[in-house]
CSV table of C-alpha atoms in Angstrom, one decimal:
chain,number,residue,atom,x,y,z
A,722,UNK,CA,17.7,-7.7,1.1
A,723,UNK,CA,14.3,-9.3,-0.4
A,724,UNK,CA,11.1,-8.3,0.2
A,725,UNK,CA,9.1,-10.0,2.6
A,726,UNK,CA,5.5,-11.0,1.3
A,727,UNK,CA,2.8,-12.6,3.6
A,728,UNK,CA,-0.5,-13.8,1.9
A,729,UNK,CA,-3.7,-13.6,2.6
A,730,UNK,CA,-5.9,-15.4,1.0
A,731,UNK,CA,-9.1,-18.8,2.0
A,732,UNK,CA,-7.9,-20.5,-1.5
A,733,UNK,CA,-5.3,-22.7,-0.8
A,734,UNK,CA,-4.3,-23.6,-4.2
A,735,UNK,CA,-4.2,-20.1,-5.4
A,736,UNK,CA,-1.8,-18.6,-2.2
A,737,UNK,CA,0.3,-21.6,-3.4
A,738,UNK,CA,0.4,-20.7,-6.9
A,739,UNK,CA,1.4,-17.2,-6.0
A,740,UNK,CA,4.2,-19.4,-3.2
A,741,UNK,CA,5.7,-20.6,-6.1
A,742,UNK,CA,5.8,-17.3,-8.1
A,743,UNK,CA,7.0,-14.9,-5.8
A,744,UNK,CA,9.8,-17.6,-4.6
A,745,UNK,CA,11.3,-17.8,-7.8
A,746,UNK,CA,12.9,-14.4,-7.8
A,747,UNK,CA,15.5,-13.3,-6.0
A,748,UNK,CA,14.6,-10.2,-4.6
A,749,UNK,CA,11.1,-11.8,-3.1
A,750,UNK,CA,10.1,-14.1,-0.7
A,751,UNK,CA,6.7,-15.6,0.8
A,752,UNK,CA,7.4,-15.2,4.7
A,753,UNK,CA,4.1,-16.7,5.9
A,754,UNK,CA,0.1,-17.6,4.5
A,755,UNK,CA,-2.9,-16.8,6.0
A,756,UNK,CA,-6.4,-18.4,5.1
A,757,UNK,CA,-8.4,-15.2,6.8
A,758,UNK,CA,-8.1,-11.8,8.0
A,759,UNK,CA,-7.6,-13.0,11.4
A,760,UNK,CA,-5.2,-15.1,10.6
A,761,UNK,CA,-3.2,-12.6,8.1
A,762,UNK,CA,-3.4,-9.5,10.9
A,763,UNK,CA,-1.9,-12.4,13.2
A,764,UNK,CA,1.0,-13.6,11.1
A,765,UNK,CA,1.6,-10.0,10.0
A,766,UNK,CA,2.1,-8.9,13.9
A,767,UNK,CA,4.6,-12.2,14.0
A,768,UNK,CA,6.6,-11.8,10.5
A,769,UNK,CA,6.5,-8.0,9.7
A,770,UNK,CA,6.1,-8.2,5.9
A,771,UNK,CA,7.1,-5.9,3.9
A,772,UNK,CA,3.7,-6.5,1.5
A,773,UNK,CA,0.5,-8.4,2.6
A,774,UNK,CA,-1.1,-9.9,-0.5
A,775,UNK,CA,-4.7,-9.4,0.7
A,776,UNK,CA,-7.9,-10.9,-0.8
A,777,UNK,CA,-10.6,-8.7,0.5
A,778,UNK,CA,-13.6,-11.6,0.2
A,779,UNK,CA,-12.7,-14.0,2.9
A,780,UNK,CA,-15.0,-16.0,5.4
A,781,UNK,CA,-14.4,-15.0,9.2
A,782,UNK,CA,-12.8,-11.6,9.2
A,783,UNK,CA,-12.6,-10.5,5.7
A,784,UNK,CA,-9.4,-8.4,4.3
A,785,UNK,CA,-11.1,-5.6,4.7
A,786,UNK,CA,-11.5,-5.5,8.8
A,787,UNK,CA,-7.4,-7.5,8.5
A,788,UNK,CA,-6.6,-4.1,6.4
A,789,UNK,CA,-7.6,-1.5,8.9
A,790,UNK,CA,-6.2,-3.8,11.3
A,791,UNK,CA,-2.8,-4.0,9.8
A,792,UNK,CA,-2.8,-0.1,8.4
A,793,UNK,CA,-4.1,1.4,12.0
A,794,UNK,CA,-1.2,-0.9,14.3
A,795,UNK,CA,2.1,1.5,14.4
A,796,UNK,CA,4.2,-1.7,15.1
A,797,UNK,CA,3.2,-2.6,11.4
A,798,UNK,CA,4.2,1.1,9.9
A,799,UNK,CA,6.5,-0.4,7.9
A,800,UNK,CA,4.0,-3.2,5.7
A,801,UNK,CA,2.0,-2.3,3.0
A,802,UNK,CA,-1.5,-4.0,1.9
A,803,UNK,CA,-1.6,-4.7,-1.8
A,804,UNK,CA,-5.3,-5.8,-1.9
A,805,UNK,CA,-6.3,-8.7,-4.6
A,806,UNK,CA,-9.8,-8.4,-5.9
A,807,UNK,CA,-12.3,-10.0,-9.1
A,808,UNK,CA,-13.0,-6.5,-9.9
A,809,UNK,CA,-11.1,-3.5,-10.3
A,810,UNK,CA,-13.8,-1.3,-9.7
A,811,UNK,CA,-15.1,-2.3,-6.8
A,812,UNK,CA,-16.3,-0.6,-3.7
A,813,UNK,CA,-14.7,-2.9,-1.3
A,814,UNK,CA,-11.3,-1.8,-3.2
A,815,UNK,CA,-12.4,2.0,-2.1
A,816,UNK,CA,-12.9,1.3,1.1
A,817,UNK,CA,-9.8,-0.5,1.5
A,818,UNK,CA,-7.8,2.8,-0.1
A,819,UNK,CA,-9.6,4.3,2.5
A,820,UNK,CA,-8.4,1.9,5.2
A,821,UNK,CA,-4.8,2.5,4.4
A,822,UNK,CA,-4.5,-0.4,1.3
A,823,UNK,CA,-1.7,1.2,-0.8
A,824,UNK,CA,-3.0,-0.4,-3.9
A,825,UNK,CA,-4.4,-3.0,-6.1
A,826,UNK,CA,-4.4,-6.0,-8.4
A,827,UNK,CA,-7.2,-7.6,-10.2
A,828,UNK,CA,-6.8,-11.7,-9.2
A,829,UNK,CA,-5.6,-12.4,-12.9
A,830,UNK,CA,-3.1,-10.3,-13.5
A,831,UNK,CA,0.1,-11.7,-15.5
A,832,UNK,CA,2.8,-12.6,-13.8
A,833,UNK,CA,5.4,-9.9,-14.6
A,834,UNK,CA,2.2,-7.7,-13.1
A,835,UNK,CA,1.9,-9.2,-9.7
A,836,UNK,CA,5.9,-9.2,-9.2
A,837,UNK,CA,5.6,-5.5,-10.1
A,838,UNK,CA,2.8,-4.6,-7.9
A,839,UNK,CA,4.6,-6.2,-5.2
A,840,UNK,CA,7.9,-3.9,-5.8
A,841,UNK,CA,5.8,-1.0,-6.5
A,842,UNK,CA,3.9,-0.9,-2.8
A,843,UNK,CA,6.9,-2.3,-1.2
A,844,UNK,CA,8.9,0.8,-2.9
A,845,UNK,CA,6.0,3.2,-1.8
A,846,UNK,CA,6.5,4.4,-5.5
A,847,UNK,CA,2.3,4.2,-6.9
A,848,UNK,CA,-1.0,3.0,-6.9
A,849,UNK,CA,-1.4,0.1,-9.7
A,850,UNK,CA,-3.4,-0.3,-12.5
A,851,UNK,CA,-3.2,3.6,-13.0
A,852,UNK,CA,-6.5,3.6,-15.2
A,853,UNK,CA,-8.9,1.5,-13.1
A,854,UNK,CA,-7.5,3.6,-10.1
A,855,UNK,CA,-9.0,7.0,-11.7
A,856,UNK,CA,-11.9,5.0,-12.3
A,857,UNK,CA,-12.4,3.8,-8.9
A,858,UNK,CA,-11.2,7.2,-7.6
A,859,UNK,CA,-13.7,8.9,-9.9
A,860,UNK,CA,-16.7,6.5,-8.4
A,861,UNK,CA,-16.4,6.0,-5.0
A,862,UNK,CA,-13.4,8.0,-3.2
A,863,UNK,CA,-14.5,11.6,-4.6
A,864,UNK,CA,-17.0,12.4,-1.9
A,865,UNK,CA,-16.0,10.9,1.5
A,866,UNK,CA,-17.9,8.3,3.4
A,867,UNK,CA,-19.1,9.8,6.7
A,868,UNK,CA,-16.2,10.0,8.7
A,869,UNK,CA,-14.2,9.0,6.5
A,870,UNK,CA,-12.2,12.3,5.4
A,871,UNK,CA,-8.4,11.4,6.1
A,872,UNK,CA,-7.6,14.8,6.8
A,873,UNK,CA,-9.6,18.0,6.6
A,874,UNK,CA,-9.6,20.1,3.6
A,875,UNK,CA,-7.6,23.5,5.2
A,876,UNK,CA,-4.4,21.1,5.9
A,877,UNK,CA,-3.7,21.8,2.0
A,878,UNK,CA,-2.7,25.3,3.3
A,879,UNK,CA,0.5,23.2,5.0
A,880,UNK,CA,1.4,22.9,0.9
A,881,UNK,CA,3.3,25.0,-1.2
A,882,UNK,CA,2.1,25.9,-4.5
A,883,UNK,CA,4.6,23.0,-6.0
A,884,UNK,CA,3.7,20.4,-3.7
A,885,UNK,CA,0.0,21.1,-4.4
A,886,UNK,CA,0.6,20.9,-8.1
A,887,UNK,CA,2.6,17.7,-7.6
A,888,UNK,CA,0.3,15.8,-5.3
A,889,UNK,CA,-2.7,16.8,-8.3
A,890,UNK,CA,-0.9,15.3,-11.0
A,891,UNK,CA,0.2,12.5,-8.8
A,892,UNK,CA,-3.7,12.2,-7.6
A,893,UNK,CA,-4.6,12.2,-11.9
A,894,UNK,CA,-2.5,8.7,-12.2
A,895,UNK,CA,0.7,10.3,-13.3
A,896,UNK,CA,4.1,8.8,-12.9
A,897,UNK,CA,7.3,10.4,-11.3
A,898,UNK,CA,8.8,10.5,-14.6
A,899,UNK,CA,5.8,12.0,-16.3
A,900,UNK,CA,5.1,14.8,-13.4
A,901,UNK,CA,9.2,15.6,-14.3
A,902,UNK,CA,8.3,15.5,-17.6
A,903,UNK,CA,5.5,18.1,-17.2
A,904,UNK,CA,6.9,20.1,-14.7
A,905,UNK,CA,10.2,20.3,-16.2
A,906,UNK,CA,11.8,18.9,-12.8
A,907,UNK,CA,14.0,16.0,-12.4
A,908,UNK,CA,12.8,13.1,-10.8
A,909,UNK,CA,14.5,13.5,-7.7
A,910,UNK,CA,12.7,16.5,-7.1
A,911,UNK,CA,9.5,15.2,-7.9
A,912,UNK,CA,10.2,12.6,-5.3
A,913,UNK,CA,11.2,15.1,-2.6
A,914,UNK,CA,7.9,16.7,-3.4
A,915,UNK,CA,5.3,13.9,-2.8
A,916,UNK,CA,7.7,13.0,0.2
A,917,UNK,CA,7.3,16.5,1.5
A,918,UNK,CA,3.6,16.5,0.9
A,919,UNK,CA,3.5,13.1,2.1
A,920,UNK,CA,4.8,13.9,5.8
A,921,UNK,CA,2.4,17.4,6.0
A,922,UNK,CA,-0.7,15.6,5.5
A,923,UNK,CA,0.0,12.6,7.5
A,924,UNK,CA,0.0,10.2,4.8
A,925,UNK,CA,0.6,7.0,4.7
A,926,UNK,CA,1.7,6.6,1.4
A,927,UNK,CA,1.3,7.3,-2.1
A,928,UNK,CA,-2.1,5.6,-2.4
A,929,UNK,CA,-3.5,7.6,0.3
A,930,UNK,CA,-2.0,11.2,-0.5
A,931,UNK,CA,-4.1,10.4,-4.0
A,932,UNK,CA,-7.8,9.9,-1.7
A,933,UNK,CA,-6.4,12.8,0.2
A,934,UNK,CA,-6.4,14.9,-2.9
A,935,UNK,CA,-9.9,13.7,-4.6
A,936,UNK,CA,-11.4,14.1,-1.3
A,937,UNK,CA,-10.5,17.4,-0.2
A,938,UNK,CA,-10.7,18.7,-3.6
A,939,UNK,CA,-7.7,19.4,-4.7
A,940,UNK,CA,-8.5,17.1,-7.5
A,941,UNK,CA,-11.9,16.8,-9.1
A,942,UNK,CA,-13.2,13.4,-11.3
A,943,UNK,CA,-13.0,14.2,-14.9
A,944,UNK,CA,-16.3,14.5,-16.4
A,945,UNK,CA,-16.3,12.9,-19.9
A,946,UNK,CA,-17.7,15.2,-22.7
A,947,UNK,CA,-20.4,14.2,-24.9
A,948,UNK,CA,-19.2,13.7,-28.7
């Protein structure tokens, strides 16, 4: 079965570019486009996407009010926001983590990239752009908004030892393969892990088991030395 992709986004030509792209492959289709957040929370309710490519800056309702929309409505459990943005490091990219967002792509990102993405989040695997995530992470998700904590910080207890060390090296930017790798587990188990982990803190997903663990302090931003 493909993998059912609604955009989001008040250029026309550019959601048509991305049309064209994402129809080309096999395994992808565009289901439906949406000019604002309105529109995109909408279409989503109608279509149940697997992924909603979301640009965050739109007039009207912007993607990030369509994101907490989309990510809060349990008859849309099953779609995942992948939000678009100028700038990797950008608040509003925080705030859609926050929101539920499962990850993100700069607007320019190569082709191969964007098709990725869109398998990654609809896969539930990881956050994108691993780097610019610690980054943003690191900057803005560290200490919660008010009201923002997802879950209070004595729900860790609910983790074994293994799952705690998983979701941190998960919450760093690490891969499946490279947690296995460390570890010395297979993948498999590594999956069965963050899964675990996953359902005992409520999580979404993978993207928000990684604020989870910066915001309770499971994880702390790395401090760059001095040289």
């Amino acid at each position: 079965m493909s993998i059912r992709v609604l955009l989001a986004d008040d250029q026309a030509l550019l959601r048509g570019t991305f049309r064209l792209l994402i129809d080309s492959c096999a395994d992808l289709e565009v289901v439906a486009e949406a000019a604002d957040g309105q529109e995109a929370v909408d279409l989503a309710r109608t279509h149940r996407p697997d992924v909603v490519l979301m640009d965050i800056r739109m007039p009207g309702t912007d993607g990030l009010a369509a994101t907490a929309a989309i990510c809060a409505d349990p008859e849309l459990s099953g779609t995942r926001v992948l939000v678009l943005t100028m700038y990797e490091t950008d608040e509003y990219v925080a705030q859609a983590l926050r929101l539920g967002a499962s990850g993100f792509l700069g607007k320019y990102v190569t082709t191969d990239t964007l098709l990725a993405g869109i398998r990654t989040v609809a896969a539930g695997e990881a956050l994108l752009s691993p780097g610019a995530t610690r980054a943003l992470i690191a900057r803005f998700l560290a200490g919660p908004a008010p009201g923002a904590l997802l879950v209070p910080a004595e729900r860790l207890d609910d983790l074994t030892p293994r799952e705690r060390e998983v979701t941190a090296l998960a919450a760093r930017g690490r891969s499946n393969d490279e947690i296995a790798g460390e570890l010395v587990l297979s993948v498999l188990t590594v999956r069965s892990h963050i899964q675990r982990a996953l359902t005992k803190l409520g999580a979404r997903d993978r993207a928000q088991l990684v604020v989870i663990a910066y915001q309770t302090g499971l994880v702390r931003p790395e401090t760059r030395r001095a040289v």
